XYZ file of N, CA and C in Angstrom:
663
model
N 0.840 -1.200 0.000
C 0.000 0.000 0.000
C 0.877 1.253 0.000
N 0.423 2.265 -0.685
C 1.129 3.542 -0.750
C 0.216 4.619 -0.188
N 0.402 4.989 1.102
C -0.495 5.964 1.727
C -0.567 7.285 0.974
N 0.573 7.748 0.469
C 0.567 9.023 -0.252
C -0.263 8.935 -1.523
N -0.157 7.809 -2.224
C -0.963 7.618 -3.433
C -2.438 7.553 -3.088
N -2.745 6.877 -1.970
C -4.142 6.791 -1.542
C -4.694 8.179 -1.214
N -3.898 8.988 -0.519
C -4.350 10.339 -0.187
C -4.536 11.162 -1.457
N -3.621 10.999 -2.407
C -3.766 11.720 -3.672
C -5.053 11.345 -4.398
N -5.356 10.053 -4.390
C -6.596 9.598 -5.038
C -7.813 10.163 -4.317
N -7.794 10.091 -2.980
C -8.924 10.599 -2.205
C -9.077 12.102 -2.376
N -7.942 12.818 -2.497
C -8.016 14.258 -2.723
C -8.667 14.544 -4.085
N -8.317 13.773 -5.088
C -8.915 13.956 -6.415
C -10.413 13.659 -6.389
N -10.801 12.699 -5.574
C -12.217 12.301 -5.507
C -13.048 13.209 -4.616
N -12.396 13.924 -3.711
C -13.133 14.707 -2.721
C -13.861 15.879 -3.358
N -15.087 16.094 -2.923
C -15.909 17.198 -3.410
C -16.812 17.669 -2.283
N -16.948 18.973 -2.150
C -17.855 19.516 -1.136
C -19.290 19.102 -1.398
N -19.600 18.714 -2.609
C -20.948 18.252 -2.931
C -21.216 16.864 -2.377
N -20.175 16.180 -1.940
C -20.296 14.802 -1.449
C -19.580 14.706 -0.109
N -20.340 14.840 0.984
C -19.733 14.823 2.319
C -18.911 13.565 2.556
N -19.407 12.413 2.110
C -18.706 11.153 2.367
C -17.302 11.184 1.791
N -17.137 11.787 0.617
C -15.805 11.854 0.001
C -14.881 12.761 0.803
N -15.414 13.838 1.375
C -14.615 14.733 2.209
C -14.226 14.027 3.514
N -15.140 13.248 4.068
C -14.857 12.520 5.304
C -13.791 11.457 5.080
N -13.836 10.770 3.923
C -12.811 9.761 3.623
C -11.432 10.419 3.527
N -11.371 11.575 2.860
C -10.101 12.278 2.753
C -9.601 12.687 4.137
N -10.487 13.216 4.953
C -10.087 13.661 6.292
C -9.549 12.495 7.115
N -10.226 11.350 7.066
C -9.755 10.197 7.850
C -8.371 9.748 7.382
N -8.145 9.780 6.068
C -6.829 9.393 5.551
C -5.763 10.393 5.979
N -6.088 11.650 5.992
C -5.133 12.672 6.412
C -4.795 12.528 7.892
N -5.815 12.227 8.703
C -5.545 11.972 10.124
C -4.643 10.747 10.285
N -4.910 9.710 9.499
C -4.108 8.491 9.592
C -2.660 8.745 9.194
N -2.420 9.762 8.373
C -1.057 10.092 7.950
C -0.312 10.902 9.009
N -1.007 11.278 10.080
C -0.355 11.986 11.175
C -0.690 13.456 11.278
N -1.560 13.951 10.429
C -1.925 15.367 10.491
C -2.918 15.633 11.620
N -2.943 16.875 12.091
C -3.910 17.304 13.094
C -5.045 18.074 12.448
N -6.045 18.501 13.240
C -7.234 19.161 12.693
C -6.933 20.379 11.812
N -5.998 21.234 12.223
C -5.692 22.427 11.429
C -5.186 22.054 10.042
N -4.264 21.079 10.009
C -3.698 20.657 8.730
C -4.726 19.937 7.876
N -5.591 19.157 8.516
C -6.623 18.433 7.768
C -7.570 19.419 7.077
N -8.029 20.417 7.810
C -8.933 21.398 7.191
C -8.224 22.178 6.097
N -6.949 22.500 6.310
C -6.211 23.227 5.271
C -6.107 22.391 4.001
N -5.804 21.109 4.167
C -5.698 20.224 3.006
C -7.049 20.037 2.323
N -8.104 19.941 3.124
C -9.436 19.656 2.570
C -10.032 20.855 1.854
N -9.778 22.067 2.373
C -10.447 23.256 1.828
C -9.500 24.276 1.206
N -8.195 24.040 1.297
C -7.255 24.918 0.630
C -7.020 26.253 1.309
N -7.330 26.337 2.584
C -7.106 27.575 3.318
C -6.996 27.285 4.810
N -6.350 28.179 5.526
C -6.338 28.078 6.982
C -7.686 28.514 7.547
N -8.005 27.995 8.723
C -9.252 28.341 9.391
C -8.952 29.115 10.670
N -9.863 29.980 11.092
C -9.646 30.765 12.313
C -9.699 29.890 13.559
N -9.130 30.418 14.627
C -9.021 29.653 15.859
C -10.380 29.287 16.442
N -11.409 30.091 16.173
C -12.718 29.797 16.755
C -13.245 28.433 16.307
N -12.870 28.000 15.112
C -13.315 26.690 14.631
C -12.788 25.584 15.536
N -11.523 25.679 15.919
C -10.905 24.613 16.706
C -11.306 24.706 18.181
N -11.611 25.912 18.644
C -12.141 26.065 20.004
C -13.525 25.418 20.094
N -14.375 25.699 19.136
C -15.725 25.125 19.139
C -15.685 23.619 18.939
N -14.905 23.160 17.971
C -14.823 21.716 17.713
C -14.238 20.993 18.914
N -13.237 21.588 19.546
C -12.613 20.973 20.708
C -13.533 20.900 21.912
N -14.486 21.840 21.981
C -15.438 21.836 23.096
C -16.508 20.764 22.933
N -16.612 20.193 21.731
C -17.622 19.163 21.478
C -18.955 19.776 21.121
N -19.202 19.981 19.829
C -20.402 20.701 19.405
C -21.686 20.051 19.894
N -21.700 18.717 19.941
C -22.922 18.023 20.367
C -23.209 18.249 21.845
N -22.201 18.681 22.595
C -22.386 18.916 24.024
C -22.680 20.384 24.347
N -22.600 21.249 23.343
C -22.821 22.675 23.568
C -24.296 23.001 23.386
N -24.939 23.443 24.431
C -26.363 23.769 24.374
C -26.511 25.235 23.950
N -26.303 25.465 22.655
C -26.341 26.819 22.111
C -27.472 26.959 21.108
N -27.802 28.197 20.786
C -28.852 28.479 19.805
C -28.269 28.373 18.402
N -27.904 27.166 18.016
C -27.308 26.944 16.701
C -27.346 25.455 16.379
N -27.654 25.160 15.117
C -27.532 23.809 14.588
C -26.312 23.830 13.667
N -25.296 23.049 13.998
C -24.035 23.121 13.268
C -24.037 22.167 12.074
N -23.409 22.606 10.994
C -23.288 21.802 9.780
C -22.278 20.670 9.997
N -22.238 19.739 9.032
C -21.232 18.683 9.098
C -19.900 19.155 8.519
N -19.959 19.918 7.436
C -18.743 20.538 6.913
C -18.707 21.977 7.394
N -17.598 22.420 7.978
C -16.318 21.720 8.144
C -16.169 21.011 9.485
N -17.209 21.066 10.343
C -17.034 20.681 11.741
C -16.600 19.236 11.928
N -17.251 18.296 11.246
C -16.889 16.896 11.443
C -15.479 16.594 10.966
N -15.028 17.327 9.955
C -13.672 17.103 9.465
C -12.626 17.591 10.465
N -13.050 18.434 11.402
C -12.129 18.937 12.433
C -12.082 18.039 13.658
N -12.797 16.923 13.629
C -12.825 15.996 14.775
C -11.990 14.765 14.434
N -10.868 14.540 15.134
C -10.028 13.372 14.849
C -10.766 12.066 15.113
N -10.364 10.990 14.438
C -11.027 9.692 14.617
C -11.053 9.213 16.062
N -9.993 9.501 16.830
C -9.978 9.042 18.217
C -11.005 9.753 19.074
N -11.565 10.844 18.552
C -12.631 11.561 19.257
C -13.995 11.318 18.622
N -14.053 10.360 17.688
C -15.332 9.972 17.109
C -15.644 10.555 15.758
N -14.732 11.254 15.157
C -15.019 11.865 13.863
C -14.099 11.331 12.772
N -14.283 11.753 11.558
C -15.520 12.365 11.056
C -16.631 11.321 10.954
N -17.856 11.739 11.206
C -18.986 10.808 11.125
C -19.150 10.297 9.696
N -19.766 9.133 9.579
C -19.904 8.487 8.271
C -20.868 9.239 7.352
N -21.981 9.673 7.912
C -23.012 10.296 7.070
C -23.345 11.680 7.615
N -23.769 12.596 6.742
C -24.108 13.946 7.200
C -25.419 13.972 7.957
N -25.663 15.067 8.653
C -26.876 15.223 9.445
C -27.979 15.952 8.701
N -28.982 16.441 9.429
C -30.167 17.047 8.819
C -29.891 18.307 7.999
N -28.759 18.971 8.243
C -28.466 20.199 7.508
C -27.792 19.952 6.161
N -27.614 18.701 5.780
C -26.897 18.388 4.543
C -27.541 19.060 3.328
N -28.871 19.041 3.256
C -29.538 19.632 2.098
C -29.361 21.145 2.073
N -29.433 21.768 3.244
C -29.206 23.215 3.307
C -27.782 23.543 2.879
N -26.813 22.735 3.319
C -25.429 22.942 2.910
C -25.305 22.915 1.390
N -25.992 21.983 0.776
C -25.911 21.871 -0.680
C -26.615 23.039 -1.383
N -27.681 23.543 -0.796
C -28.350 24.715 -1.368
C -27.428 25.926 -1.337
N -26.707 26.095 -0.230
C -25.766 27.210 -0.132
C -24.652 27.046 -1.154
N -24.127 25.844 -1.285
C -23.058 25.579 -2.236
C -23.514 25.873 -3.666
N -24.744 25.495 -4.003
C -25.264 25.756 -5.339
C -25.475 27.250 -5.568
N -25.872 27.950 -4.525
C -26.096 29.393 -4.634
C -24.793 30.145 -4.814
N -23.777 29.769 -4.022
C -22.505 30.485 -4.049
C -21.410 29.563 -3.527
N -20.608 28.959 -4.419
C -19.553 28.041 -3.981
C -18.485 28.715 -3.127
N -18.462 30.034 -3.115
C -17.507 30.756 -2.290
C -17.883 30.796 -0.831
N -19.074 30.322 -0.497
C -19.544 30.300 0.885
C -19.353 28.915 1.495
N -19.063 28.887 2.788
C -18.997 27.636 3.540
C -19.942 27.755 4.723
N -21.123 27.124 4.664
C -22.078 27.223 5.776
C -21.531 26.585 7.043
N -21.823 27.227 8.165
C -21.301 26.794 9.460
C -22.391 26.367 10.428
N -23.498 27.113 10.440
C -24.552 26.842 11.427
C -25.840 27.501 10.984
N -26.949 26.925 11.421
C -28.256 27.544 11.231
C -28.759 27.997 12.592
N -29.073 29.282 12.679
C -29.505 29.877 13.946
C -31.012 30.078 13.902
N -31.742 29.504 14.851
C -33.202 29.619 14.832
C -33.666 31.039 15.090
N -34.792 31.388 14.473
C -35.389 32.707 14.676
C -35.859 32.856 16.109
N -35.870 34.097 16.592
C -36.300 34.365 17.963
C -37.787 34.107 18.148
N -38.565 34.259 17.065
C -40.014 34.023 17.129
C -40.432 33.107 15.991
N -41.590 32.517 16.135
C -42.080 31.589 15.114
C -42.387 32.294 13.797
N -42.550 33.597 13.832
C -42.866 34.350 12.620
C -41.617 34.746 11.841
N -40.437 34.569 12.426
C -39.211 35.009 11.771
C -38.539 33.910 10.975
N -37.478 34.300 10.277
C -36.674 33.356 9.515
C -35.442 32.949 10.320
N -34.988 31.730 10.102
C -33.691 31.321 10.619
C -32.594 32.026 9.817
N -31.359 31.923 10.310
C -30.216 32.439 9.567
C -29.176 31.340 9.406
N -28.637 31.220 8.219
C -27.516 30.321 7.977
C -26.249 31.168 7.971
N -25.352 30.893 8.915
C -24.108 31.661 9.043
C -23.006 30.932 8.271
N -22.259 31.694 7.493
C -21.231 31.118 6.623
C -19.921 31.884 6.732
N -18.841 31.200 6.387
C -17.597 31.875 6.042
C -17.588 32.082 4.530
N -16.753 33.010 4.088
C -16.478 33.161 2.667
C -15.002 32.846 2.459
N -14.688 31.954 1.511
C -13.314 31.510 1.319
C -12.374 32.675 1.014
N -12.843 33.630 0.269
C -12.012 34.793 -0.045
C -11.564 35.501 1.232
N -12.475 35.603 2.197
C -12.148 36.229 3.473
C -11.192 35.348 4.291
N -11.415 34.049 4.299
C -10.539 33.145 5.047
C -9.110 33.231 4.515
N -8.971 33.301 3.198
C -7.626 33.368 2.617
C -6.937 34.684 2.953
N -7.724 35.693 3.290
C -7.164 36.973 3.728
C -7.031 37.023 5.248
N -7.193 35.874 5.908
C -7.050 35.754 7.360
C -8.124 36.540 8.102
N -9.339 36.560 7.524
C -10.465 37.228 8.172
C -11.595 36.213 8.370
N -12.061 36.018 9.625
C -13.135 35.061 9.903
C -14.529 35.668 9.766
N -14.683 36.625 8.854
C -15.937 37.358 8.700
C -17.112 36.402 8.508
N -18.221 36.696 9.170
C -19.429 35.881 9.054
C -20.407 36.521 8.081
N -21.024 35.698 7.246
C -22.042 36.131 6.291
C -23.301 35.314 6.553
N -24.463 35.939 6.357
C -25.720 35.272 6.688
C -26.683 35.243 5.515
N -27.425 34.159 5.461
C -28.547 33.980 4.540
C -29.787 33.671 5.364
N -30.917 34.276 4.994
C -32.166 33.911 5.666
C -32.651 32.574 5.113
N -33.247 31.770 6.004
C -33.657 30.423 5.617
C -34.951 30.051 6.314
N -35.620 29.040 5.758
C -36.811 28.493 6.408
C -36.405 27.876 7.745
N -37.341 27.814 8.711
C -37.003 27.263 10.028
C -36.455 25.844 9.931
N -35.412 25.572 10.708
C -34.834 24.230 10.791
C -35.938 23.238 11.165
N -35.995 22.053 10.545
C -35.020 21.446 9.642
C -35.375 21.584 8.164
N -36.251 22.508 7.815
C -36.629 22.658 6.415
C -35.471 23.241 5.620
N -35.443 22.956 4.317
C -34.344 23.391 3.462
C -34.881 24.349 2.405
N -34.798 25.634 2.700
C -35.206 26.658 1.745
C -34.488 27.953 2.115
N -33.771 28.504 1.153
C -33.087 29.772 1.366
C -33.986 30.902 0.886
N -34.035 31.984 1.654
C -34.878 33.122 1.300
C -34.124 34.165 0.486
N -32.786 34.150 0.570
C -31.975 35.195 -0.050
C -31.224 34.661 -1.256
N -30.926 35.563 -2.176
C -30.110 35.212 -3.330
C -28.656 35.595 -3.123
N -28.381 36.297 -2.026
C -27.020 36.737 -1.758
C -26.816 36.852 -0.253
N -25.669 36.375 0.207
C -25.352 36.462 1.635
C -24.880 37.866 1.981
N -25.229 38.321 3.179
C -24.807 39.642 3.644
C -23.925 39.482 4.875
N -23.005 40.398 5.023
C -22.114 40.366 6.177
C -22.937 40.547 7.452
N -22.676 39.712 8.472
C -23.470 39.803 9.700
C -22.619 39.767 10.958
N -21.297 39.784 10.822
C -20.457 39.800 12.012
C -18.998 39.640 11.668
N -18.153 39.978 12.622
C -16.707 39.821 12.422
C -16.273 38.369 12.505
N -17.102 37.522 13.117
C -16.770 36.106 13.254
C -18.034 35.347 13.634
N -17.966 34.026 13.544
C -19.097 33.194 13.973
C -19.377 33.398 15.451
N -18.342 33.421 16.285
C -18.563 33.578 17.723
C -19.131 34.955 18.054
N -18.795 35.965 17.286
C -19.408 37.276 17.496
C -20.909 37.220 17.198
N -21.273 36.523 16.127
C -22.695 36.364 15.803
C -23.405 35.597 16.909
N -22.805 34.506 17.368
C -23.412 33.715 18.431
C -23.535 34.523 19.724
N -22.563 35.359 19.983
C -22.632 36.208 21.173
C -23.840 37.137 21.096
N -24.016 37.815 19.976
C -25.148 38.732 19.829
C -26.477 37.994 19.914
N -26.547 36.814 19.339
C -27.770 36.005 19.392
C -28.123 35.677 20.840
N -27.147 35.296 21.635
C -27.419 34.909 23.018
C -27.663 36.115 23.917
N -27.043 37.241 23.611
C -27.377 38.472 24.333
C -28.833 38.837 24.095
N -29.268 38.781 22.843
C -30.656 39.118 22.502
C -31.636 38.148 23.148
N -31.282 36.862 23.157
C -32.179 35.861 23.736
C -32.334 36.078 25.237
N -31.236 36.341 25.935
C -31.326 36.591 27.369
C -32.156 37.839 27.640
N -31.951 38.893 26.885
C -32.722 40.121 27.065
C -34.213 39.864 26.823
N -34.523 39.109 25.777
C -35.929 38.814 25.463
C -36.597 38.045 26.589
N -35.908 37.030 27.114
C -36.489 36.213 28.179
C -36.641 37.001 29.471
N -35.656 37.836 29.790
C -35.752 38.655 31.006
C -36.920 39.634 30.917
N -37.114 40.227 29.752
C -38.232 41.148 29.578
C -39.557 40.420 29.674
N -39.616 39.246 29.055
C -40.856 38.463 29.083
C -41.182 38.001 30.498
N -40.151 37.644 31.254
C -40.359 37.139 32.612
C -41.110 38.137 33.482
N -40.888 39.424 33.282
C -41.461 40.447 34.145
C -42.737 41.078 33.582
N -43.256 40.532 32.486
C -44.500 41.051 31.942
C -45.691 40.504 32.730
N -46.739 41.295 32.930
C -47.900 40.843 33.720
C -48.631 39.658 33.092
N -48.517 39.526 31.775
C -49.222 38.424 31.113
C -48.402 37.125 31.081
N -47.220 37.136 31.660
C -46.360 35.949 31.630
C -46.811 34.942 32.687
N -47.926 34.280 32.382
C -48.489 33.275 33.292
C -49.022 32.094 32.485
N -49.060 30.951 33.136
C -49.689 29.787 32.526
C -48.803 29.092 31.507
N -49.456 28.270 30.675
C -48.742 27.472 29.682
C -47.976 28.376 28.715
N -46.736 27.985 28.430
C -45.928 28.738 27.490
C -45.222 29.944 28.081
N -45.412 30.186 29.355
C -44.792 31.349 29.977
C -43.309 31.084 30.249
N -42.562 32.159 30.420
C -41.134 32.078 30.703
C -40.929 31.978 32.215
N -40.065 31.046 32.645
C -39.784 30.957 34.080
C -38.319 31.298 34.335
N -37.971 31.416 35.598
C -36.614 31.816 35.959
C -35.573 30.782 35.528
N -35.977 29.526 35.452
C -35.058 28.489 35.003
C -34.598 28.730 33.571
N -35.540 29.136 32.702
C -35.179 29.425 31.313
C -34.214 30.605 31.224
N -34.470 31.616 32.065
C -33.591 32.785 32.078
C -32.184 32.378 32.506
N -32.082 31.543 33.522
C -30.766 31.112 33.999
C -30.059 30.253 32.957
N -30.807 29.426 32.245
C -30.206 28.627 31.173
C -29.655 29.541 30.078
N -30.422 30.579 29.723
C -29.973 31.526 28.708
C -28.731 32.271 29.181
N -28.704 32.617 30.459
C -27.531 33.307 31.012
C -26.307 32.389 30.974
N -26.504 31.110 31.274
C -25.399 30.153 31.212
C -24.875 29.970 29.796
N -25.792 29.941 28.812
C -25.379 29.804 27.417
C -24.579 31.023 26.969
N -25.013 32.205 27.387
C -24.287 33.422 27.044
C -22.889 33.403 27.653
N -22.777 32.964 28.892
C -21.461 32.912 29.537
C -20.559 31.908 28.838
N -21.132 30.808 28.357
C -20.353 29.824 27.614
C -19.797 30.445 26.338
N -20.626 31.185 25.603
C -20.159 31.835 24.373
C -19.062 32.850 24.699
N -19.247 33.587 25.788
C -18.200 34.538 26.212
C -16.865 33.806 26.436
N -16.943 32.674 27.125
C -15.730 31.908 27.423
C -15.077 31.405 26.144
N -15.870 30.858 25.241
C -15.337 30.353 23.976
C -14.721 31.479 23.159
N -15.362 32.635 23.176
C -14.837 33.766 22.417
C -13.518 34.252 23.001
N -13.414 34.273 24.331
C -12.154 34.668 24.971
C -11.043 33.676 24.616
N -11.381 32.388 24.641
C -10.382 31.375 24.305
C -9.894 31.540 22.862
N -10.830 31.746 21.944
C -10.449 31.896 20.546
C -9.607 33.141 20.332
N -9.987 34.244 20.971
C -9.217 35.480 20.837
C -7.819 35.319 21.417
N -7.743 34.669 22.576
C -6.447 34.457 23.203
C -5.527 33.605 22.352
N -6.051 32.546 21.767
C -5.222 31.676 20.927
C -4.814 32.389 19.645
N -5.747 33.146 19.052
C -5.459 33.845 17.812
C -4.358 34.881 18.021
N -4.413 35.567 19.156
C -3.424 36.601 19.440
C -2.106 36.014 19.930
N -2.207 34.811 20.520
C -0.992 34.161 21.015
C -0.225 33.507 19.904
């Protein structure tokens, strides 16, 4: 067997349109001794910001945040000894493909649920052009509520300096909304907000703060 030849073949076969092919390449790269940063660089042709590795290292499935994370690039950043990359993509696979068809320069990262049932979700993305310039700028597309697959926009708009900045603002808004609702006179009965929900929202916000501090510290270090 020739591992380098195998990696070359897998690299030729890999396509963002086919998650399984990207996962096979990532597993082979890990087997060759590379770490998450090098694997993502090889898979996507660019370096990724520190926030990606902070979030992936924290275990996305264990983070109780207002976000549904995509499989690409997150699963490719999880080494096999930690359970990644998973064999098959999750519920956001179709949305990922819609974004790719709309603009191949975008890399979807997460779908953030709307604050109310009447609003649209947002799909947060990186843009490869920005990543290659060492900027983790976040771009957003409006979308149908998760898990439905429908994009509302024909073009992504800038929505933050980074994914963690977007998540921070989302959790600040959610905590403010719940605190305001908690003290309204009509907040009684079924569907009402209780103090437990407020404390959970406060804990989620503090978690995002911690992750953002870690990413900033590593990036600057």
